[in-house]
């Protein structure tokens, strides 16, 4: 039982490049979410999903896309990276939209 | 605007001292969660409070929920270096699906 896994752990991008941050969970949780963590800002919700095929925007969705084709996977896509997207990204899952969330180890992204 | 305000933002204590971290909500609290984050790692769930007046303890960490004040406190007794890290409170949404977090309190415990 791996819990929530994220890849890569660290990534450097140039402005304008695209990439996908991977997130997977093996707990059969319906609810998954992506957060970014910045100094002094705490954790801010980017996108979330309440089940396969269903996604919605969080507090800071601009510049990011998500999809949820399976219960297990919830990738986050940056279509055209900007320096403002330099951050630490966390994926989380929970059995429902209320309740304890289980977090992945994070992906550190640097956009030059 | 921040819906969950944590205080203090940072705390440095001597090992063995007690400390309290507060989390105040601008909205009615329907469920309050405490997490701990070590530097460079993900968040680890500590405990959840759902009812007014509820108090939970895990080892030397106690959390309380005051619904009337829309506030929760996290108290650590006889702090140890292993308690160091950032503590974040999080709250259940009463409408919609957007769980939200406080900005965190950074705790340093000096041996």
PDB file of N, CA, C and O in Angstrom, chain A residues 8-71:
ATOM      1  N   UNK A   8       7.393  14.022 -10.939  1.00  0.00           N
ATOM      2  CA  UNK A   8       8.704  13.802 -10.332  1.00  0.00           C
ATOM      3  C   UNK A   8       8.786  14.457  -8.951  1.00  0.00           C
ATOM      4  O   UNK A   8       7.863  15.134  -8.544  1.00  0.00           O
ATOM      5  N   UNK A   9       9.880  14.283  -8.269  1.00  0.00           N
ATOM      6  CA  UNK A   9      10.089  14.940  -6.982  1.00  0.00           C
ATOM      7  C   UNK A   9      10.563  16.367  -7.181  1.00  0.00           C
ATOM      8  O   UNK A   9      10.284  17.244  -6.362  1.00  0.00           O
ATOM      9  N   UNK A  10      11.306  16.576  -8.251  1.00  0.00           N
ATOM     10  CA  UNK A  10      11.860  17.900  -8.519  1.00  0.00           C
ATOM     11  C   UNK A  10      11.925  18.097 -10.021  1.00  0.00           C
ATOM     12  O   UNK A  10      12.240  17.159 -10.762  1.00  0.00           O
ATOM     13  N   UNK A  11      11.610  19.308 -10.482  1.00  0.00           N
ATOM     14  CA  UNK A  11      11.632  19.606 -11.907  1.00  0.00           C
ATOM     15  C   UNK A  11      12.008  21.055 -12.136  1.00  0.00           C
ATOM     16  O   UNK A  11      11.530  21.940 -11.417  1.00  0.00           O
ATOM     17  N   UNK A  12      12.845  21.264 -13.136  1.00  0.00           N
ATOM     18  CA  UNK A  12      13.184  22.614 -13.579  1.00  0.00           C
ATOM     19  C   UNK A  12      12.656  22.790 -14.996  1.00  0.00           C
ATOM     20  O   UNK A  12      12.912  21.950 -15.863  1.00  0.00           O
ATOM     21  N   UNK A  13      11.922  23.863 -15.219  1.00  0.00           N
ATOM     22  CA  UNK A  13      11.365  24.148 -16.534  1.00  0.00           C
ATOM     23  C   UNK A  13      11.799  25.536 -16.987  1.00  0.00           C
ATOM     24  O   UNK A  13      12.073  26.412 -16.160  1.00  0.00           O
ATOM     25  N   UNK A  14      11.780  25.738 -18.273  1.00  0.00           N
ATOM     26  CA  UNK A  14      11.962  27.067 -18.826  1.00  0.00           C
ATOM     27  C   UNK A  14      10.588  27.663 -19.105  1.00  0.00           C
ATOM     28  O   UNK A  14       9.617  26.927 -19.375  1.00  0.00           O
ATOM     29  N   UNK A  15      10.492  28.960 -19.037  1.00  0.00           N
ATOM     30  CA  UNK A  15       9.230  29.636 -19.321  1.00  0.00           C
ATOM     31  C   UNK A  15       8.697  29.185 -20.671  1.00  0.00           C
ATOM     32  O   UNK A  15       9.424  29.150 -21.666  1.00  0.00           O
ATOM     33  N   UNK A  16       7.402  28.838 -20.682  1.00  0.00           N
ATOM     34  CA  UNK A  16       6.764  28.413 -21.912  1.00  0.00           C
ATOM     35  C   UNK A  16       6.728  26.913 -22.132  1.00  0.00           C
ATOM     36  O   UNK A  16       5.943  26.431 -22.953  1.00  0.00           O
ATOM     37  N   UNK A  17       7.544  26.178 -21.393  1.00  0.00           N
ATOM     38  CA  UNK A  17       7.513  24.727 -21.531  1.00  0.00           C
ATOM     39  C   UNK A  17       6.276  24.155 -20.868  1.00  0.00           C
ATOM     40  O   UNK A  17       5.673  24.770 -19.997  1.00  0.00           O
ATOM     41  N   UNK A  18       5.917  22.959 -21.295  1.00  0.00           N
ATOM     42  CA  UNK A  18       4.778  22.275 -20.697  1.00  0.00           C
ATOM     43  C   UNK A  18       5.262  21.029 -19.977  1.00  0.00           C
ATOM     44  O   UNK A  18       6.334  20.488 -20.280  1.00  0.00           O
ATOM     45  N   UNK A  19       4.478  20.597 -19.014  1.00  0.00           N
ATOM     46  CA  UNK A  19       4.789  19.355 -18.328  1.00  0.00           C
ATOM     47  C   UNK A  19       3.569  18.861 -17.566  1.00  0.00           C
ATOM     48  O   UNK A  19       2.609  19.609 -17.367  1.00  0.00           O
ATOM     49  N   UNK A  20       3.633  17.604 -17.179  1.00  0.00           N
ATOM     50  CA  UNK A  20       2.562  16.998 -16.397  1.00  0.00           C
ATOM     51  C   UNK A  20       3.121  16.474 -15.092  1.00  0.00           C
ATOM     52  O   UNK A  20       4.112  15.736 -15.088  1.00  0.00           O
ATOM     53  N   UNK A  21       2.501  16.869 -14.005  1.00  0.00           N
ATOM     54  CA  UNK A  21       2.828  16.323 -12.689  1.00  0.00           C
ATOM     55  C   UNK A  21       1.890  15.141 -12.444  1.00  0.00           C
ATOM     56  O   UNK A  21       0.672  15.270 -12.558  1.00  0.00           O
ATOM     57  N   UNK A  22       2.509  14.025 -12.100  1.00  0.00           N
ATOM     58  CA  UNK A  22       1.717  12.819 -11.913  1.00  0.00           C
ATOM     59  C   UNK A  22       1.335  12.615 -10.447  1.00  0.00           C
ATOM     60  O   UNK A  22       2.104  12.924  -9.541  1.00  0.00           O
ATOM     61  N   UNK A  23       0.136  12.114 -10.241  1.00  0.00           N
ATOM     62  CA  UNK A  23      -0.333  11.760  -8.906  1.00  0.00           C
ATOM     63  C   UNK A  23      -1.140  10.475  -8.993  1.00  0.00           C
ATOM     64  O   UNK A  23      -2.005  10.349  -9.874  1.00  0.00           O
ATOM     65  N   UNK A  24      -0.861   9.554  -8.113  1.00  0.00           N
ATOM     66  CA  UNK A  24      -1.609   8.294  -8.077  1.00  0.00           C
ATOM     67  C   UNK A  24      -1.850   7.883  -6.634  1.00  0.00           C
ATOM     68  O   UNK A  24      -1.019   8.124  -5.764  1.00  0.00           O
ATOM     69  N   UNK A  25      -3.012   7.259  -6.404  1.00  0.00           N
ATOM     70  CA  UNK A  25      -3.320   6.728  -5.066  1.00  0.00           C
ATOM     71  C   UNK A  25      -3.906   5.324  -5.216  1.00  0.00           C
ATOM     72  O   UNK A  25      -4.609   5.028  -6.175  1.00  0.00           O
ATOM     73  N   UNK A  26      -3.588   4.492  -4.234  1.00  0.00           N
ATOM     74  CA  UNK A  26      -4.030   3.097  -4.288  1.00  0.00           C
ATOM     75  C   UNK A  26      -5.003   2.762  -3.163  1.00  0.00           C
ATOM     76  O   UNK A  26      -5.120   1.615  -2.745  1.00  0.00           O
ATOM     77  N   UNK A  27      -5.704   3.778  -2.672  1.00  0.00           N
ATOM     78  CA  UNK A  27      -6.635   3.587  -1.555  1.00  0.00           C
ATOM     79  C   UNK A  27      -8.093   3.616  -2.008  1.00  0.00           C
ATOM     80  O   UNK A  27      -9.000   3.620  -1.185  1.00  0.00           O
ATOM     81  N   UNK A  28      -8.316   3.685  -3.306  1.00  0.00           N
ATOM     82  CA  UNK A  28      -9.669   3.722  -3.873  1.00  0.00           C
ATOM     83  C   UNK A  28     -10.466   4.937  -3.381  1.00  0.00           C
ATOM     84  O   UNK A  28     -11.674   4.862  -3.190  1.00  0.00           O
ATOM     85  N   UNK A  29      -9.753   6.052  -3.195  1.00  0.00           N
ATOM     86  CA  UNK A  29     -10.421   7.267  -2.748  1.00  0.00           C
ATOM     87  C   UNK A  29     -11.098   7.968  -3.920  1.00  0.00           C
ATOM     88  O   UNK A  29     -10.543   8.068  -5.008  1.00  0.00           O
ATOM     89  N   UNK A  30     -12.287   8.496  -3.638  1.00  0.00           N
ATOM     90  CA  UNK A  30     -13.015   9.204  -4.687  1.00  0.00           C
ATOM     91  C   UNK A  30     -12.499  10.630  -4.877  1.00  0.00           C
ATOM     92  O   UNK A  30     -12.458  11.163  -5.960  1.00  0.00           O
ATOM     93  N   UNK A  31     -12.151  11.266  -3.775  1.00  0.00           N
ATOM     94  CA  UNK A  31     -11.787  12.685  -3.806  1.00  0.00           C
ATOM     95  C   UNK A  31     -10.274  12.841  -3.945  1.00  0.00           C
ATOM     96  O   UNK A  31      -9.516  12.260  -3.169  1.00  0.00           O
ATOM     97  N   UNK A  32      -9.860  13.613  -4.953  1.00  0.00           N
ATOM     98  CA  UNK A  32      -8.443  13.932  -5.102  1.00  0.00           C
ATOM     99  C   UNK A  32      -8.299  15.418  -5.384  1.00  0.00           C
ATOM    100  O   UNK A  32      -9.203  16.042  -5.965  1.00  0.00           O
ATOM    101  N   UNK A  33      -7.188  15.965  -4.987  1.00  0.00           N
ATOM    102  CA  UNK A  33      -6.999  17.401  -5.151  1.00  0.00           C
ATOM    103  C   UNK A  33      -5.534  17.740  -5.348  1.00  0.00           C
ATOM    104  O   UNK A  33      -4.655  16.965  -4.974  1.00  0.00           O
ATOM    105  N   UNK A  34      -5.315  18.905  -5.938  1.00  0.00           N
ATOM    106  CA  UNK A  34      -3.974  19.455  -6.119  1.00  0.00           C
ATOM    107  C   UNK A  34      -3.888  20.782  -5.392  1.00  0.00           C
ATOM    108  O   UNK A  34      -4.778  21.634  -5.523  1.00  0.00           O
ATOM    109  N   UNK A  35      -2.783  20.952  -4.653  1.00  0.00           N
ATOM    110  CA  UNK A  35      -2.517  22.189  -3.958  1.00  0.00           C
ATOM    111  C   UNK A  35      -1.138  22.692  -4.378  1.00  0.00           C
ATOM    112  O   UNK A  35      -0.259  21.926  -4.731  1.00  0.00           O
ATOM    113  N   UNK A  36      -0.970  23.994  -4.249  1.00  0.00           N
ATOM    114  CA  UNK A  36       0.368  24.546  -4.324  1.00  0.00           C
ATOM    115  C   UNK A  36       0.674  25.223  -2.998  1.00  0.00           C
ATOM    116  O   UNK A  36      -0.232  25.769  -2.336  1.00  0.00           O
ATOM    117  N   UNK A  37       1.927  25.152  -2.607  1.00  0.00           N
ATOM    118  CA  UNK A  37       2.340  25.728  -1.326  1.00  0.00           C
ATOM    119  C   UNK A  37       3.439  26.741  -1.577  1.00  0.00           C
ATOM    120  O   UNK A  37       4.498  26.410  -2.111  1.00  0.00           O
ATOM    121  N   UNK A  38       3.181  27.964  -1.169  1.00  0.00           N
ATOM    122  CA  UNK A  38       4.133  29.055  -1.339  1.00  0.00           C
ATOM    123  C   UNK A  38       4.367  29.716   0.005  1.00  0.00           C
ATOM    124  O   UNK A  38       3.454  29.795   0.834  1.00  0.00           O
ATOM    125  N   UNK A  39       5.570  30.233   0.225  1.00  0.00           N
ATOM    126  CA  UNK A  39       5.878  30.876   1.513  1.00  0.00           C
ATOM    127  C   UNK A  39       4.885  31.979   1.842  1.00  0.00           C
ATOM    128  O   UNK A  39       4.600  32.847   1.015  1.00  0.00           O
ATOM    129  N   UNK A  40       4.355  31.943   3.051  1.00  0.00           N
ATOM    130  CA  UNK A  40       3.428  32.975   3.499  1.00  0.00           C
ATOM    131  C   UNK A  40       2.021  32.847   2.955  1.00  0.00           C
ATOM    132  O   UNK A  40       1.130  33.620   3.349  1.00  0.00           O
ATOM    133  N   UNK A  41       1.807  31.902   2.053  1.00  0.00           N
ATOM    134  CA  UNK A  41       0.477  31.749   1.440  1.00  0.00           C
ATOM    135  C   UNK A  41      -0.222  30.479   1.890  1.00  0.00           C
ATOM    136  O   UNK A  41      -1.398  30.286   1.613  1.00  0.00           O
ATOM    137  N   UNK A  42       0.495  29.609   2.530  1.00  0.00           N
ATOM    138  CA  UNK A  42      -0.120  28.353   2.932  1.00  0.00           C
ATOM    139  C   UNK A  42      -0.404  27.464   1.735  1.00  0.00           C
ATOM    140  O   UNK A  42       0.186  27.615   0.660  1.00  0.00           O
ATOM    141  N   UNK A  43      -1.329  26.564   1.895  1.00  0.00           N
ATOM    142  CA  UNK A  43      -1.731  25.652   0.828  1.00  0.00           C
ATOM    143  C   UNK A  43      -2.947  26.230   0.112  1.00  0.00           C
ATOM    144  O   UNK A  43      -3.932  26.580   0.748  1.00  0.00           O
ATOM    145  N   UNK A  44      -2.863  26.315  -1.193  1.00  0.00           N
ATOM    146  CA  UNK A  44      -3.994  26.822  -1.968  1.00  0.00           C
ATOM    147  C   UNK A  44      -4.445  25.759  -2.960  1.00  0.00           C
ATOM    148  O   UNK A  44      -3.641  25.167  -3.657  1.00  0.00           O
ATOM    149  N   UNK A  45      -5.739  25.575  -3.020  1.00  0.00           N
ATOM    150  CA  UNK A  45      -6.321  24.535  -3.858  1.00  0.00           C
ATOM    151  C   UNK A  45      -6.318  24.961  -5.317  1.00  0.00           C
ATOM    152  O   UNK A  45      -6.805  26.042  -5.660  1.00  0.00           O
ATOM    153  N   UNK A  46      -5.794  24.106  -6.180  1.00  0.00           N
ATOM    154  CA  UNK A  46      -5.728  24.411  -7.612  1.00  0.00           C
ATOM    155  C   UNK A  46      -6.939  23.809  -8.334  1.00  0.00           C
ATOM    156  O   UNK A  46      -7.727  24.511  -8.946  1.00  0.00           O
ATOM    157  N   UNK A  47      -7.049  22.499  -8.289  1.00  0.00           N
ATOM    158  CA  UNK A  47      -8.173  21.761  -8.872  1.00  0.00           C
ATOM    159  C   UNK A  47      -8.488  20.581  -7.968  1.00  0.00           C
ATOM    160  O   UNK A  47      -7.629  20.130  -7.219  1.00  0.00           O
ATOM    161  N   UNK A  48      -9.694  20.095  -8.095  1.00  0.00           N
ATOM    162  CA  UNK A  48     -10.046  18.907  -7.341  1.00  0.00           C
ATOM    163  C   UNK A  48     -10.997  18.045  -8.161  1.00  0.00           C
ATOM    164  O   UNK A  48     -11.550  18.490  -9.177  1.00  0.00           O
ATOM    165  N   UNK A  49     -11.154  16.816  -7.712  1.00  0.00           N
ATOM    166  CA  UNK A  49     -12.032  15.875  -8.403  1.00  0.00           C
ATOM    167  C   UNK A  49     -12.789  15.060  -7.355  1.00  0.00           C
ATOM    168  O   UNK A  49     -12.196  14.589  -6.388  1.00  0.00           O
ATOM    169  N   UNK A  50     -14.089  14.903  -7.574  1.00  0.00           N
ATOM    170  CA  UNK A  50     -14.902  14.125  -6.632  1.00  0.00           C
ATOM    171  C   UNK A  50     -15.151  12.712  -7.148  1.00  0.00           C
ATOM    172  O   UNK A  50     -15.890  11.944  -6.524  1.00  0.00           O
ATOM    173  N   UNK A  51     -14.547  12.380  -8.268  1.00  0.00           N
ATOM    174  CA  UNK A  51     -14.661  11.036  -8.803  1.00  0.00           C
ATOM    175  C   UNK A  51     -14.181  11.016 -10.243  1.00  0.00           C
ATOM    176  O   UNK A  51     -13.973  12.069 -10.856  1.00  0.00           O
ATOM    177  N   UNK A  52     -14.008   9.831 -10.769  1.00  0.00           N
ATOM    178  CA  UNK A  52     -13.548   9.687 -12.152  1.00  0.00           C
ATOM    179  C   UNK A  52     -14.483  10.423 -13.101  1.00  0.00           C
ATOM    180  O   UNK A  52     -15.706  10.293 -13.010  1.00  0.00           O
ATOM    181  N   UNK A  53     -13.899  11.223 -13.969  1.00  0.00           N
ATOM    182  CA  UNK A  53     -14.660  11.978 -14.947  1.00  0.00           C
ATOM    183  C   UNK A  53     -15.195  13.309 -14.468  1.00  0.00           C
ATOM    184  O   UNK A  53     -15.794  14.061 -15.234  1.00  0.00           O
ATOM    185  N   UNK A  54     -14.954  13.634 -13.183  1.00  0.00           N
ATOM    186  CA  UNK A  54     -15.500  14.866 -12.609  1.00  0.00           C
ATOM    187  C   UNK A  54     -14.376  15.696 -11.999  1.00  0.00           C
ATOM    188  O   UNK A  54     -13.672  15.239 -11.099  1.00  0.00           O
ATOM    189  N   UNK A  55     -14.186  16.899 -12.525  1.00  0.00           N
ATOM    190  CA  UNK A  55     -13.177  17.792 -11.965  1.00  0.00           C
ATOM    191  C   UNK A  55     -13.783  19.186 -11.811  1.00  0.00           C
ATOM    192  O   UNK A  55     -14.781  19.522 -12.457  1.00  0.00           O
ATOM    193  N   UNK A  56     -13.160  19.979 -10.964  1.00  0.00           N
ATOM    194  CA  UNK A  56     -13.636  21.341 -10.765  1.00  0.00           C
ATOM    195  C   UNK A  56     -12.476  22.211 -10.335  1.00  0.00           C
ATOM    196  O   UNK A  56     -11.423  21.713  -9.898  1.00  0.00           O
ATOM    197  N   UNK A  57     -12.683  23.529 -10.460  1.00  0.00           N
ATOM    198  CA  UNK A  57     -11.621  24.471 -10.141  1.00  0.00           C
ATOM    199  C   UNK A  57     -11.599  24.785  -8.656  1.00  0.00           C
ATOM    200  O   UNK A  57     -12.637  24.850  -7.998  1.00  0.00           O
ATOM    201  N   UNK A  58     -10.390  25.039  -8.179  1.00  0.00           N
ATOM    202  CA  UNK A  58     -10.218  25.492  -6.810  1.00  0.00           C
ATOM    203  C   UNK A  58      -9.983  26.986  -6.767  1.00  0.00           C
ATOM    204  O   UNK A  58     -10.514  27.732  -7.599  1.00  0.00           O
ATOM    205  N   UNK A  59      -9.163  27.398  -5.836  1.00  0.00           N
ATOM    206  CA  UNK A  59      -8.922  28.823  -5.610  1.00  0.00           C
ATOM    207  C   UNK A  59      -8.021  29.442  -6.669  1.00  0.00           C
ATOM    208  O   UNK A  59      -8.196  30.598  -7.060  1.00  0.00           O
ATOM    209  N   UNK A  60      -7.023  28.674  -7.168  1.00  0.00           N
ATOM    210  CA  UNK A  60      -6.035  29.229  -8.096  1.00  0.00           C
ATOM    211  C   UNK A  60      -5.870  28.327  -9.316  1.00  0.00           C
ATOM    212  O   UNK A  60      -4.809  27.740  -9.534  1.00  0.00           O
ATOM    213  N   UNK A  61      -6.877  28.189 -10.178  1.00  0.00           N
ATOM    214  CA  UNK A  61      -6.821  27.235 -11.281  1.00  0.00           C
ATOM    215  C   UNK A  61      -6.110  27.716 -12.548  1.00  0.00           C
ATOM    216  O   UNK A  61      -5.766  26.892 -13.411  1.00  0.00           O
ATOM    217  N   UNK A  62      -5.900  29.019 -12.674  1.00  0.00           N
ATOM    218  CA  UNK A  62      -5.378  29.554 -13.939  1.00  0.00           C
ATOM    219  C   UNK A  62      -3.984  29.021 -14.245  1.00  0.00           C
ATOM    220  O   UNK A  62      -3.092  29.073 -13.417  1.00  0.00           O
ATOM    221  N   UNK A  63      -3.821  28.548 -15.495  1.00  0.00           N
ATOM    222  CA  UNK A  63      -2.530  28.028 -15.926  1.00  0.00           C
ATOM    223  C   UNK A  63      -2.374  26.535 -15.728  1.00  0.00           C
ATOM    224  O   UNK A  63      -1.339  25.969 -16.089  1.00  0.00           O
ATOM    225  N   UNK A  64      -3.402  25.909 -15.179  1.00  0.00           N
ATOM    226  CA  UNK A  64      -3.350  24.473 -14.883  1.00  0.00           C
ATOM    227  C   UNK A  64      -4.575  23.753 -15.442  1.00  0.00           C
ATOM    228  O   UNK A  64      -5.676  24.288 -15.419  1.00  0.00           O
ATOM    229  N   UNK A  65      -4.349  22.543 -15.939  1.00  0.00           N
ATOM    230  CA  UNK A  65      -5.450  21.687 -16.372  1.00  0.00           C
ATOM    231  C   UNK A  65      -5.355  20.349 -15.664  1.00  0.00           C
ATOM    232  O   UNK A  65      -4.262  19.877 -15.327  1.00  0.00           O
ATOM    233  N   UNK A  66      -6.503  19.726 -15.459  1.00  0.00           N
ATOM    234  CA  UNK A  66      -6.535  18.391 -14.861  1.00  0.00           C
ATOM    235  C   UNK A  66      -7.533  17.533 -15.606  1.00  0.00           C
ATOM    236  O   UNK A  66      -8.398  18.022 -16.327  1.00  0.00           O
ATOM    237  N   UNK A  67      -7.389  16.249 -15.409  1.00  0.00           N
ATOM    238  CA  UNK A  67      -8.369  15.281 -15.903  1.00  0.00           C
ATOM    239  C   UNK A  67      -8.381  14.112 -14.929  1.00  0.00           C
ATOM    240  O   UNK A  67      -7.416  13.893 -14.187  1.00  0.00           O
ATOM    241  N   UNK A  68      -9.444  13.376 -14.919  1.00  0.00           N
ATOM    242  CA  UNK A  68      -9.538  12.212 -14.015  1.00  0.00           C
ATOM    243  C   UNK A  68     -10.220  11.080 -14.776  1.00  0.00           C
ATOM    244  O   UNK A  68     -11.429  10.916 -14.745  1.00  0.00           O
ATOM    245  N   UNK A  69      -9.412  10.313 -15.476  1.00  0.00           N
ATOM    246  CA  UNK A  69      -9.968   9.219 -16.276  1.00  0.00           C
ATOM    247  C   UNK A  69     -10.126   7.940 -15.447  1.00  0.00           C
ATOM    248  O   UNK A  69     -10.924   7.063 -15.803  1.00  0.00           O
ATOM    249  N   UNK A  70      -9.367   7.825 -14.375  1.00  0.00           N
ATOM    250  CA  UNK A  70      -9.495   6.663 -13.495  1.00  0.00           C
ATOM    251  C   UNK A  70      -9.577   7.140 -12.053  1.00  0.00           C
ATOM    252  O   UNK A  70      -9.219   8.276 -11.732  1.00  0.00           O
ATOM    253  N   UNK A  71     -10.015   6.271 -11.173  1.00  0.00           N
ATOM    254  CA  UNK A  71     -10.060   6.606  -9.746  1.00  0.00           C
ATOM    255  C   UNK A  71      -8.659   6.834  -9.200  1.00  0.00           C
ATOM    256  O   UNK A  71      -8.445   7.676  -8.338  1.00  0.00           O
TER     257      UNK A  71
END
